[in-house]
């Protein structure tokens, strides 16, 4: 028997905490914080966040805060599992931000089964806007379960390759983020690369990009577009640290010749870091002004960009806005975009979702062929009612007998 309890994240997007229990073993899939939380507050789950530790393990599917934001509040003694590259990226970001690293106990690997008590858990690498993201296939007492985590089919990893490998299961816990949003077919990362290259090739003026540093696929997209147009990718130190942690195949200033790195202030040891690790690829403001570049920028860089614009006019330039559209409503993002526009820079949207569209969701359901579907990470769970021949579970607790 396997009992599934969705502690949080069933009829909402974010804050995912899922429990899978047998008679003798209890594990948690994702320990996420709420999307709008400044300081993550753990819900009352005895044995996980409070009291005596009574769970056997926590498996984190990927490093977005809504899946791992509470992992430093998990009681000591409960081991935290995550992918090794995901751990490196998220802890590089935390070090840069002077936050304590997350205390991961062990790393799982794609296709390698880990046994925890009654459960056999096998991770499957999937594509998402977080790097090194996974689905889990779980076996317990002859019953099987797949947890989709967050996924998509429009990135650079082959979705059909994943479908080929992922076994069927009796039950599927699946995300439905996009089901309450627009239904246009999503662009692929390759579409974005092509669009960006075409736009960049039409100008000699400066090109900027505003994106999440931890969206590693997007770094690849922007690097390829820049390279096609003979431009260097100029990363800020934060992105350089994250990209370097992601591995040598990801565009970063250490192993890629077309990538340079800059800082906007040298406080908190950042100049020392730049000077040691990136001695050969660091670039200053006047160096940037002499380059044909695509430069990664963020709202905190307004003063630096003001000075750069005195050396190199931005008129006719382009800023690719490469994040979720909703963030434009945030005050710092909105005023930054207005600042760039006041310098004569055109803001162009260049983004695609990190989440599966309805067709991709249906394809995963057909492939896993579950008897039971447990929708999570969605505001439109009723969408799943159309899946014929399957039982849609809306209870918070459900036993697979
Ligand atoms: Zn995610
Ligand atoms: Zn998520």
mmCIF file of C-alpha atoms and ligand atoms in Angstrom:
data_model
loop_
_atom_site.group_PDB
_atom_site.id
_atom_site.type_symbol
_atom_site.label_atom_id
_atom_site.label_comp_id
_atom_site.label_asym_id
_atom_site.label_seq_id
_atom_site.Cartn_x
_atom_site.Cartn_y
_atom_site.Cartn_z
ATOM 1 C CA UNK A 1 0.000 0.000 0.000
ATOM 2 C CA UNK A 2 1.117 3.515 -0.775
ATOM 3 C CA UNK A 3 -0.605 6.525 0.776
ATOM 4 C CA UNK A 4 -0.134 9.861 -0.954
ATOM 5 C CA UNK A 5 -0.763 13.080 0.948
ATOM 6 C CA UNK A 6 -0.521 16.429 -0.799
ATOM 7 C CA UNK A 7 0.421 18.625 2.164
ATOM 8 C CA UNK A 8 0.565 21.696 -0.029
ATOM 9 C CA UNK A 9 0.470 22.705 -3.705
ATOM 10 C CA UNK A 10 -2.614 20.781 -4.819
ATOM 11 C CA UNK A 11 -4.876 23.596 -6.009
ATOM 12 C CA UNK A 12 -2.225 26.266 -6.208
ATOM 13 C CA UNK A 13 0.979 26.903 -8.103
ATOM 14 C CA UNK A 14 3.983 26.691 -5.804
ATOM 15 C CA UNK A 15 4.770 25.581 -2.272
ATOM 16 C CA UNK A 16 4.783 21.890 -3.197
ATOM 17 C CA UNK A 17 5.097 19.365 -0.351
ATOM 18 C CA UNK A 18 4.035 15.791 -1.129
ATOM 19 C CA UNK A 19 4.204 12.797 1.212
ATOM 20 C CA UNK A 20 4.370 9.164 0.143
ATOM 21 C CA UNK A 21 3.955 6.629 2.940
ATOM 22 C CA UNK A 22 3.890 2.874 3.375
ATOM 23 C CA UNK A 23 3.254 1.163 6.717
ATOM 24 C CA UNK A 24 6.880 1.628 7.753
ATOM 25 C CA UNK A 25 8.416 4.304 5.505
ATOM 26 C CA UNK A 26 7.589 7.959 4.870
ATOM 27 C CA UNK A 27 9.250 10.151 2.280
ATOM 28 C CA UNK A 28 8.657 13.684 1.048
ATOM 29 C CA UNK A 29 8.782 14.816 -2.582
ATOM 30 C CA UNK A 30 9.743 18.518 -2.681
ATOM 31 C CA UNK A 31 9.818 20.921 0.264
ATOM 32 C CA UNK A 32 8.787 24.135 -1.469
ATOM 33 C CA UNK A 33 8.046 27.611 -0.234
ATOM 34 C CA UNK A 34 5.105 29.701 -1.452
ATOM 35 C CA UNK A 35 5.856 31.745 -4.574
ATOM 36 C CA UNK A 36 5.269 35.152 -2.994
ATOM 37 C CA UNK A 37 7.033 34.472 0.329
ATOM 38 C CA UNK A 38 9.955 36.736 1.215
ATOM 39 C CA UNK A 39 10.874 34.651 4.233
ATOM 40 C CA UNK A 40 9.718 31.039 3.821
ATOM 41 C CA UNK A 41 7.518 29.816 6.661
ATOM 42 C CA UNK A 42 7.153 26.053 7.039
ATOM 43 C CA UNK A 43 3.623 24.717 7.562
ATOM 44 C CA UNK A 44 2.950 22.577 10.633
ATOM 45 C CA UNK A 45 4.037 19.108 9.548
ATOM 46 C CA UNK A 46 5.072 17.162 12.607
ATOM 47 C CA UNK A 47 8.140 15.010 12.152
ATOM 48 C CA UNK A 48 9.273 17.015 9.117
ATOM 49 C CA UNK A 49 9.641 20.584 10.325
ATOM 50 C CA UNK A 50 8.710 20.264 14.007
ATOM 51 C CA UNK A 51 9.081 17.705 16.821
ATOM 52 C CA UNK A 52 10.987 14.461 16.397
ATOM 53 C CA UNK A 53 12.154 13.620 12.876
ATOM 54 C CA UNK A 54 9.871 10.870 11.564
ATOM 55 C CA UNK A 55 10.450 10.965 7.804
ATOM 56 C CA UNK A 56 13.017 8.791 6.062
ATOM 57 C CA UNK A 57 14.083 11.108 3.249
ATOM 58 C CA UNK A 58 13.216 14.219 1.228
ATOM 59 C CA UNK A 59 13.636 14.100 -2.564
ATOM 60 C CA UNK A 60 13.851 17.495 -4.291
ATOM 61 C CA UNK A 61 12.836 17.419 -7.978
ATOM 62 C CA UNK A 62 14.599 20.693 -8.941
ATOM 63 C CA UNK A 63 16.019 23.886 -7.460
ATOM 64 C CA UNK A 64 13.147 26.350 -7.894
ATOM 65 C CA UNK A 65 12.139 27.817 -4.530
ATOM 66 C CA UNK A 66 8.585 26.505 -4.785
ATOM 67 C CA UNK A 67 10.111 22.983 -4.643
ATOM 68 C CA UNK A 68 13.113 23.436 -2.363
ATOM 69 C CA UNK A 69 12.640 26.700 -0.449
ATOM 70 C CA UNK A 70 11.930 24.917 2.845
ATOM 71 C CA UNK A 71 14.672 22.317 2.657
ATOM 72 C CA UNK A 72 16.850 24.156 5.178
ATOM 73 C CA UNK A 73 13.947 23.916 7.660
ATOM 74 C CA UNK A 74 13.662 20.130 7.372
ATOM 75 C CA UNK A 75 14.641 18.545 10.697
ATOM 76 C CA UNK A 76 18.271 17.435 10.913
ATOM 77 C CA UNK A 77 18.648 13.704 10.482
ATOM 78 C CA UNK A 78 16.248 13.541 7.512
ATOM 79 C CA UNK A 79 18.477 13.187 4.434
ATOM 80 C CA UNK A 80 17.877 15.581 1.516
ATOM 81 C CA UNK A 81 18.408 14.192 -1.992
ATOM 82 C CA UNK A 82 18.829 16.273 -5.161
ATOM 83 C CA UNK A 83 20.666 16.061 -8.513
ATOM 84 C CA UNK A 84 24.362 16.907 -8.200
ATOM 85 C CA UNK A 85 24.378 19.690 -10.805
ATOM 86 C CA UNK A 86 21.185 21.169 -9.349
ATOM 87 C CA UNK A 87 22.915 21.240 -5.959
ATOM 88 C CA UNK A 88 25.994 22.933 -7.406
ATOM 89 C CA UNK A 89 23.941 25.615 -9.179
ATOM 90 C CA UNK A 90 21.664 26.411 -6.259
ATOM 91 C CA UNK A 91 24.483 26.503 -3.728
ATOM 92 C CA UNK A 92 26.647 28.671 -6.042
ATOM 93 C CA UNK A 93 23.738 31.143 -6.175
ATOM 94 C CA UNK A 94 23.385 31.023 -2.383
ATOM 95 C CA UNK A 95 27.106 31.551 -1.785
ATOM 96 C CA UNK A 96 27.036 34.565 -4.079
ATOM 97 C CA UNK A 97 24.089 35.989 -2.155
ATOM 98 C CA UNK A 98 25.883 35.299 1.176
ATOM 99 C CA UNK A 99 23.251 32.790 2.266
ATOM 100 C CA UNK A 100 24.141 29.481 3.906
ATOM 101 C CA UNK A 101 24.377 26.555 1.522
ATOM 102 C CA UNK A 102 21.608 23.955 1.598
ATOM 103 C CA UNK A 103 22.651 20.839 3.523
ATOM 104 C CA UNK A 104 22.070 18.158 0.867
ATOM 105 C CA UNK A 105 22.963 14.690 2.153
ATOM 106 C CA UNK A 106 23.321 12.851 -1.125
ATOM 107 C CA UNK A 107 22.856 13.131 -4.871
ATOM 108 C CA UNK A 108 20.633 10.937 -6.979
ATOM 109 C CA UNK A 109 21.410 10.145 -10.599
ATOM 110 C CA UNK A 110 19.210 9.692 -13.667
ATOM 111 C CA UNK A 111 18.168 6.065 -14.062
ATOM 112 C CA UNK A 112 19.796 4.912 -10.792
ATOM 113 C CA UNK A 113 17.303 3.464 -8.337
ATOM 114 C CA UNK A 114 17.626 4.445 -4.683
ATOM 115 C CA UNK A 115 15.990 2.298 -2.032
ATOM 116 C CA UNK A 116 14.604 4.013 1.056
ATOM 117 C CA UNK A 117 12.793 1.544 3.321
ATOM 118 C CA UNK A 118 9.850 0.148 1.342
ATOM 119 C CA UNK A 119 10.345 2.507 -1.613
ATOM 120 C CA UNK A 120 12.431 2.230 -4.748
ATOM 121 C CA UNK A 121 12.825 5.682 -6.280
ATOM 122 C CA UNK A 122 14.227 6.166 -9.774
ATOM 123 C CA UNK A 123 14.865 9.710 -11.072
ATOM 124 C CA UNK A 124 14.365 10.587 -14.770
ATOM 125 C CA UNK A 125 15.992 13.728 -16.148
ATOM 126 C CA UNK A 126 13.404 16.068 -17.680
ATOM 127 C CA UNK A 127 13.396 19.489 -19.315
ATOM 128 C CA UNK A 128 12.322 22.525 -17.300
ATOM 129 C CA UNK A 129 13.436 26.138 -16.833
ATOM 130 C CA UNK A 130 15.511 24.881 -13.888
ATOM 131 C CA UNK A 131 18.639 22.959 -14.820
ATOM 132 C CA UNK A 132 19.034 19.305 -13.802
ATOM 133 C CA UNK A 133 15.314 18.747 -13.076
ATOM 134 C CA UNK A 134 13.775 15.304 -12.593
ATOM 135 C CA UNK A 135 10.622 13.219 -12.530
ATOM 136 C CA UNK A 136 10.470 10.298 -10.092
ATOM 137 C CA UNK A 137 9.209 6.767 -10.665
ATOM 138 C CA UNK A 138 8.424 5.122 -7.339
ATOM 139 C CA UNK A 139 7.691 1.477 -6.560
ATOM 140 C CA UNK A 140 6.303 0.175 -3.269
ATOM 141 C CA UNK A 141 4.724 -3.230 -2.587
ATOM 142 C CA UNK A 142 3.928 -3.831 -6.261
ATOM 143 C CA UNK A 143 2.276 -0.406 -6.704
ATOM 144 C CA UNK A 144 3.828 2.263 -8.909
ATOM 145 C CA UNK A 145 3.723 6.037 -9.017
ATOM 146 C CA UNK A 146 5.186 8.764 -11.201
ATOM 147 C CA UNK A 147 5.692 12.327 -9.939
ATOM 148 C CA UNK A 148 6.215 14.725 -12.845
ATOM 149 C CA UNK A 149 7.847 17.579 -10.908
ATOM 150 C CA UNK A 150 7.840 20.620 -13.236
ATOM 151 C CA UNK A 151 8.473 19.786 -16.893
ATOM 152 C CA UNK A 152 8.094 20.882 -20.508
ATOM 153 C CA UNK A 153 8.758 19.582 -24.002
ATOM 154 C CA UNK A 154 9.877 22.851 -25.633
ATOM 155 C CA UNK A 155 13.430 22.985 -24.260
ATOM 156 C CA UNK A 156 16.584 21.444 -25.684
ATOM 157 C CA UNK A 157 16.220 17.990 -24.116
ATOM 158 C CA UNK A 158 14.277 15.431 -26.124
ATOM 159 C CA UNK A 159 10.827 14.786 -24.639
ATOM 160 C CA UNK A 160 10.371 11.596 -26.671
ATOM 161 C CA UNK A 161 13.615 10.250 -25.210
ATOM 162 C CA UNK A 162 12.180 10.749 -21.714
ATOM 163 C CA UNK A 163 8.867 9.121 -22.689
ATOM 164 C CA UNK A 164 10.762 6.176 -24.079
ATOM 165 C CA UNK A 165 12.496 5.530 -20.787
ATOM 166 C CA UNK A 166 9.851 6.434 -18.245
ATOM 167 C CA UNK A 167 7.880 3.323 -17.163
ATOM 168 C CA UNK A 168 4.101 3.199 -16.820
ATOM 169 C CA UNK A 169 2.570 3.651 -13.370
ATOM 170 C CA UNK A 170 -0.668 3.046 -11.456
ATOM 171 C CA UNK A 171 -0.851 6.683 -10.393
ATOM 172 C CA UNK A 172 0.527 9.940 -11.779
ATOM 173 C CA UNK A 173 1.043 13.091 -9.741
ATOM 174 C CA UNK A 174 1.286 15.727 -12.451
ATOM 175 C CA UNK A 175 1.756 19.491 -12.664
ATOM 176 C CA UNK A 176 -0.727 21.644 -14.602
ATOM 177 C CA UNK A 177 0.749 25.141 -14.341
ATOM 178 C CA UNK A 178 -0.199 26.348 -17.805
ATOM 179 C CA UNK A 179 -3.778 25.052 -17.716
ATOM 180 C CA UNK A 180 -5.035 28.298 -16.222
ATOM 181 C CA UNK A 181 -3.030 30.425 -18.647
ATOM 182 C CA UNK A 182 -3.119 31.111 -22.397
ATOM 183 C CA UNK A 183 -3.283 28.130 -24.731
ATOM 184 C CA UNK A 184 -1.014 29.204 -27.587
ATOM 185 C CA UNK A 185 1.546 26.528 -28.488
ATOM 186 C CA UNK A 186 4.799 27.393 -26.699
ATOM 187 C CA UNK A 187 7.874 28.500 -28.601
ATOM 188 C CA UNK A 188 10.941 26.299 -28.256
ATOM 189 C CA UNK A 189 14.352 27.488 -27.038
ATOM 190 C CA UNK A 190 15.582 26.991 -30.613
ATOM 191 C CA UNK A 191 12.783 29.306 -31.864
ATOM 192 C CA UNK A 192 13.993 31.920 -29.367
ATOM 193 C CA UNK A 193 17.595 31.547 -30.513
ATOM 194 C CA UNK A 194 16.542 32.039 -34.133
ATOM 195 C CA UNK A 195 14.357 35.068 -33.325
ATOM 196 C CA UNK A 196 17.083 36.684 -31.200
ATOM 197 C CA UNK A 197 19.767 36.132 -33.848
ATOM 198 C CA UNK A 198 17.575 37.738 -36.507
ATOM 199 C CA UNK A 199 16.874 40.788 -34.371
ATOM 200 C CA UNK A 200 20.483 41.208 -33.225
ATOM 201 C CA UNK A 201 21.810 40.942 -36.777
ATOM 202 C CA UNK A 202 19.817 44.030 -37.745
ATOM 203 C CA UNK A 203 21.626 46.395 -35.369
ATOM 204 C CA UNK A 204 25.112 47.517 -34.423
ATOM 205 C CA UNK A 205 23.875 49.124 -31.221
ATOM 206 C CA UNK A 206 24.191 47.548 -27.739
ATOM 207 C CA UNK A 207 22.084 44.483 -26.938
ATOM 208 C CA UNK A 208 21.022 43.582 -23.401
ATOM 209 C CA UNK A 209 19.162 40.690 -21.848
ATOM 210 C CA UNK A 210 17.131 40.550 -18.659
ATOM 211 C CA UNK A 211 16.730 36.918 -17.576
ATOM 212 C CA UNK A 212 16.980 34.694 -14.507
ATOM 213 C CA UNK A 213 20.618 33.687 -13.997
ATOM 214 C CA UNK A 214 19.506 30.213 -12.958
ATOM 215 C CA UNK A 215 17.605 29.652 -16.230
ATOM 216 C CA UNK A 216 20.538 27.753 -17.716
ATOM 217 C CA UNK A 217 18.746 26.812 -20.958
ATOM 218 C CA UNK A 218 18.182 30.495 -21.633
ATOM 219 C CA UNK A 219 21.887 31.242 -21.130
ATOM 220 C CA UNK A 220 22.587 28.654 -23.833
ATOM 221 C CA UNK A 221 19.977 30.234 -26.126
ATOM 222 C CA UNK A 222 21.345 33.743 -25.695
ATOM 223 C CA UNK A 223 24.961 32.632 -26.051
ATOM 224 C CA UNK A 224 24.200 30.842 -29.327
ATOM 225 C CA UNK A 225 22.301 33.833 -30.716
ATOM 226 C CA UNK A 226 25.159 36.183 -29.709
ATOM 227 C CA UNK A 227 27.787 33.915 -31.256
ATOM 228 C CA UNK A 228 25.846 33.677 -34.532
ATOM 229 C CA UNK A 229 25.990 37.480 -34.710
ATOM 230 C CA UNK A 230 29.679 37.725 -33.798
ATOM 231 C CA UNK A 231 28.957 39.182 -30.380
ATOM 232 C CA UNK A 232 30.484 38.328 -27.028
ATOM 233 C CA UNK A 233 28.171 37.356 -24.144
ATOM 234 C CA UNK A 234 28.945 39.555 -21.143
ATOM 235 C CA UNK A 235 27.738 37.928 -17.920
ATOM 236 C CA UNK A 236 27.516 39.608 -14.557
ATOM 237 C CA UNK A 237 29.434 37.838 -11.790
ATOM 238 C CA UNK A 238 26.279 36.229 -10.386
ATOM 239 C CA UNK A 239 25.413 34.580 -13.695
ATOM 240 C CA UNK A 240 29.064 33.626 -14.221
ATOM 241 C CA UNK A 241 29.132 31.842 -10.866
ATOM 242 C CA UNK A 242 25.904 29.980 -11.620
ATOM 243 C CA UNK A 243 26.920 29.073 -15.197
ATOM 244 C CA UNK A 244 30.346 27.874 -14.094
ATOM 245 C CA UNK A 245 28.745 25.714 -11.398
ATOM 246 C CA UNK A 246 26.392 24.188 -13.997
ATOM 247 C CA UNK A 247 29.383 22.615 -15.738
ATOM 248 C CA UNK A 248 31.913 23.112 -18.484
ATOM 249 C CA UNK A 249 29.406 22.592 -21.311
ATOM 250 C CA UNK A 250 27.291 25.580 -20.250
ATOM 251 C CA UNK A 251 28.471 28.976 -21.604
ATOM 252 C CA UNK A 252 30.615 30.466 -18.834
ATOM 253 C CA UNK A 253 33.708 32.677 -18.677
ATOM 254 C CA UNK A 254 36.057 29.860 -17.632
ATOM 255 C CA UNK A 255 35.609 27.333 -20.464
ATOM 256 C CA UNK A 256 34.006 29.410 -23.283
ATOM 257 C CA UNK A 257 35.998 31.880 -25.354
ATOM 258 C CA UNK A 258 32.976 34.026 -26.284
ATOM 259 C CA UNK A 259 31.968 34.794 -22.681
ATOM 260 C CA UNK A 260 33.281 37.641 -20.496
ATOM 261 C CA UNK A 261 32.382 38.681 -16.964
ATOM 262 C CA UNK A 262 31.864 42.034 -15.236
ATOM 263 C CA UNK A 263 30.946 43.397 -11.811
ATOM 264 C CA UNK A 264 29.059 46.536 -10.898
ATOM 265 C CA UNK A 265 30.539 46.762 -7.418
ATOM 266 C CA UNK A 266 33.482 45.002 -5.843
ATOM 267 C CA UNK A 267 32.162 44.812 -2.294
ATOM 268 C CA UNK A 268 31.819 41.667 -0.175
ATOM 269 C CA UNK A 269 34.833 39.947 -1.725
ATOM 270 C CA UNK A 270 33.421 40.144 -5.232
ATOM 271 C CA UNK A 271 36.421 41.924 -6.689
ATOM 272 C CA UNK A 272 38.723 39.263 -5.210
ATOM 273 C CA UNK A 273 36.545 36.529 -6.712
ATOM 274 C CA UNK A 274 36.592 38.231 -10.122
ATOM 275 C CA UNK A 275 40.326 38.689 -9.950
ATOM 276 C CA UNK A 276 41.152 35.129 -8.996
ATOM 277 C CA UNK A 277 38.668 32.884 -10.768
ATOM 278 C CA UNK A 278 38.041 35.073 -13.821
ATOM 279 C CA UNK A 279 41.392 36.830 -14.154
ATOM 280 C CA UNK A 280 41.613 36.131 -17.898
ATOM 281 C CA UNK A 281 38.038 36.923 -18.865
ATOM 282 C CA UNK A 282 37.015 39.845 -16.664
ATOM 283 C CA UNK A 283 36.074 43.003 -18.489
ATOM 284 C CA UNK A 284 35.635 46.567 -17.258
ATOM 285 C CA UNK A 285 33.192 49.242 -18.367
ATOM 286 C CA UNK A 286 35.452 50.840 -20.959
ATOM 287 C CA UNK A 287 36.336 47.374 -22.282
ATOM 288 C CA UNK A 288 32.645 46.580 -22.696
ATOM 289 C CA UNK A 289 32.089 49.891 -24.487
ATOM 290 C CA UNK A 290 34.577 48.805 -27.169
ATOM 291 C CA UNK A 291 32.879 45.437 -27.795
ATOM 292 C CA UNK A 292 29.975 44.170 -29.846
ATOM 293 C CA UNK A 293 28.138 42.445 -27.026
ATOM 294 C CA UNK A 294 25.015 40.928 -25.559
ATOM 295 C CA UNK A 295 25.096 41.980 -21.920
ATOM 296 C CA UNK A 296 23.189 40.353 -19.053
ATOM 297 C CA UNK A 297 21.648 43.082 -16.920
ATOM 298 C CA UNK A 298 19.382 43.389 -13.889
ATOM 299 C CA UNK A 299 17.334 46.169 -12.306
ATOM 300 C CA UNK A 300 20.026 46.852 -9.655
ATOM 301 C CA UNK A 301 22.521 47.945 -12.338
ATOM 302 C CA UNK A 302 20.954 51.257 -13.254
ATOM 303 C CA UNK A 303 23.880 53.409 -12.019
ATOM 304 C CA UNK A 304 26.434 51.279 -13.821
ATOM 305 C CA UNK A 305 24.439 51.382 -17.052
ATOM 306 C CA UNK A 306 24.011 55.157 -16.741
ATOM 307 C CA UNK A 307 27.828 55.469 -16.757
ATOM 308 C CA UNK A 308 28.205 52.921 -19.557
ATOM 309 C CA UNK A 309 25.760 54.910 -21.680
ATOM 310 C CA UNK A 310 28.038 57.949 -21.309
ATOM 311 C CA UNK A 311 30.847 55.970 -22.958
ATOM 312 C CA UNK A 312 28.650 54.154 -25.455
ATOM 313 C CA UNK A 313 25.269 55.605 -26.423
ATOM 314 C CA UNK A 314 22.450 53.026 -26.147
ATOM 315 C CA UNK A 315 20.306 54.721 -28.823
ATOM 316 C CA UNK A 316 18.885 52.091 -31.197
ATOM 317 C CA UNK A 317 19.794 49.316 -28.780
ATOM 318 C CA UNK A 318 17.699 46.352 -27.719
ATOM 319 C CA UNK A 319 16.795 44.840 -24.373
ATOM 320 C CA UNK A 320 15.441 41.316 -24.572
ATOM 321 C CA UNK A 321 12.947 40.815 -21.770
ATOM 322 C CA UNK A 322 13.329 37.107 -21.089
ATOM 323 C CA UNK A 323 11.243 36.352 -18.009
ATOM 324 C CA UNK A 324 7.627 35.710 -17.135
ATOM 325 C CA UNK A 325 5.545 38.690 -18.284
ATOM 326 C CA UNK A 326 3.983 39.116 -14.829
ATOM 327 C CA UNK A 327 7.295 40.329 -13.360
ATOM 328 C CA UNK A 328 6.930 43.543 -15.401
ATOM 329 C CA UNK A 329 4.391 44.615 -12.775
ATOM 330 C CA UNK A 330 7.086 44.554 -10.082
ATOM 331 C CA UNK A 331 8.220 48.058 -9.277
ATOM 332 C CA UNK A 332 11.975 47.500 -9.737
ATOM 333 C CA UNK A 333 11.519 45.692 -13.062
ATOM 334 C CA UNK A 334 9.031 48.250 -14.395
ATOM 335 C CA UNK A 335 11.211 51.234 -13.529
ATOM 336 C CA UNK A 336 14.303 49.516 -14.978
ATOM 337 C CA UNK A 337 12.527 48.909 -18.283
ATOM 338 C CA UNK A 338 11.426 52.566 -18.357
ATOM 339 C CA UNK A 339 15.021 53.654 -17.624
ATOM 340 C CA UNK A 340 16.353 51.611 -20.548
ATOM 341 C CA UNK A 341 13.625 52.962 -22.833
ATOM 342 C CA UNK A 342 14.583 56.498 -21.828
ATOM 343 C CA UNK A 343 18.081 55.700 -23.174
ATOM 344 C CA UNK A 344 16.599 54.854 -26.580
ATOM 345 C CA UNK A 345 16.576 51.082 -26.000
ATOM 346 C CA UNK A 346 13.718 49.031 -27.455
ATOM 347 C CA UNK A 347 12.331 46.349 -25.110
ATOM 348 C CA UNK A 348 11.515 43.116 -26.960
ATOM 349 C CA UNK A 349 9.922 40.074 -25.305
ATOM 350 C CA UNK A 350 11.956 36.897 -25.760
ATOM 351 C CA UNK A 351 10.533 34.195 -23.571
ATOM 352 C CA UNK A 352 8.880 30.825 -23.486
ATOM 353 C CA UNK A 353 7.328 28.851 -20.672
ATOM 354 C CA UNK A 354 9.209 26.410 -18.472
ATOM 355 C CA UNK A 355 6.019 24.379 -18.111
ATOM 356 C CA UNK A 356 4.235 21.838 -20.271
ATOM 357 C CA UNK A 357 1.315 23.013 -22.386
ATOM 358 C CA UNK A 358 -1.950 21.021 -22.451
ATOM 359 C CA UNK A 359 -0.841 18.841 -25.360
ATOM 360 C CA UNK A 360 2.406 17.904 -23.633
ATOM 361 C CA UNK A 361 0.534 17.136 -20.407
ATOM 362 C CA UNK A 362 -1.810 14.856 -22.349
ATOM 363 C CA UNK A 363 1.167 13.146 -24.002
ATOM 364 C CA UNK A 364 2.742 12.374 -20.627
ATOM 365 C CA UNK A 365 -0.563 11.006 -19.314
ATOM 366 C CA UNK A 366 -0.945 8.747 -22.375
ATOM 367 C CA UNK A 367 2.611 7.533 -21.922
ATOM 368 C CA UNK A 368 2.481 6.788 -18.187
ATOM 369 C CA UNK A 369 -1.045 5.379 -18.670
ATOM 370 C CA UNK A 370 -2.115 5.737 -15.026
ATOM 371 C CA UNK A 371 -5.387 4.579 -13.511
ATOM 372 C CA UNK A 372 -5.304 7.553 -11.142
ATOM 373 C CA UNK A 373 -4.289 11.140 -11.867
ATOM 374 C CA UNK A 374 -3.451 13.438 -8.964
ATOM 375 C CA UNK A 375 -3.196 17.009 -10.289
ATOM 376 C CA UNK A 376 -0.859 19.370 -8.410
ATOM 377 C CA UNK A 377 0.849 22.734 -9.070
ATOM 378 C CA UNK A 378 -2.253 23.991 -10.890
ATOM 379 C CA UNK A 379 -5.187 26.355 -10.576
ATOM 380 C CA UNK A 380 -7.243 24.354 -13.030
ATOM 381 C CA UNK A 381 -7.391 20.768 -11.734
ATOM 382 C CA UNK A 382 -10.825 20.250 -13.355
ATOM 383 C CA UNK A 383 -9.095 20.281 -16.759
ATOM 384 C CA UNK A 384 -7.993 16.703 -16.034
ATOM 385 C CA UNK A 385 -11.647 15.505 -15.938
ATOM 386 C CA UNK A 386 -11.492 15.222 -19.724
ATOM 387 C CA UNK A 387 -8.949 12.369 -19.471
ATOM 388 C CA UNK A 388 -11.182 9.407 -20.282
ATOM 389 C CA UNK A 389 -10.874 6.127 -18.444
ATOM 390 C CA UNK A 390 -8.860 7.597 -15.572
ATOM 391 C CA UNK A 391 -9.883 8.550 -12.069
ATOM 392 C CA UNK A 392 -9.023 12.115 -11.075
ATOM 393 C CA UNK A 393 -8.107 12.352 -7.405
ATOM 394 C CA UNK A 394 -9.033 15.598 -5.673
ATOM 395 C CA UNK A 395 -8.752 14.386 -2.066
ATOM 396 C CA UNK A 396 -5.723 15.566 -0.158
ATOM 397 C CA UNK A 397 -4.971 11.997 0.961
ATOM 398 C CA UNK A 398 -5.299 8.985 -1.290
ATOM 399 C CA UNK A 399 -4.319 5.341 -0.799
ATOM 400 C CA UNK A 400 -3.132 3.186 -3.651
ATOM 401 C CA UNK A 401 -4.186 -0.295 -2.538
HETATM 402 ZN ZN1 LIG B 1 10.038 24.823 -11.419
HETATM 403 ZN ZN1 LIG B 2 7.180 24.839 -9.566
#
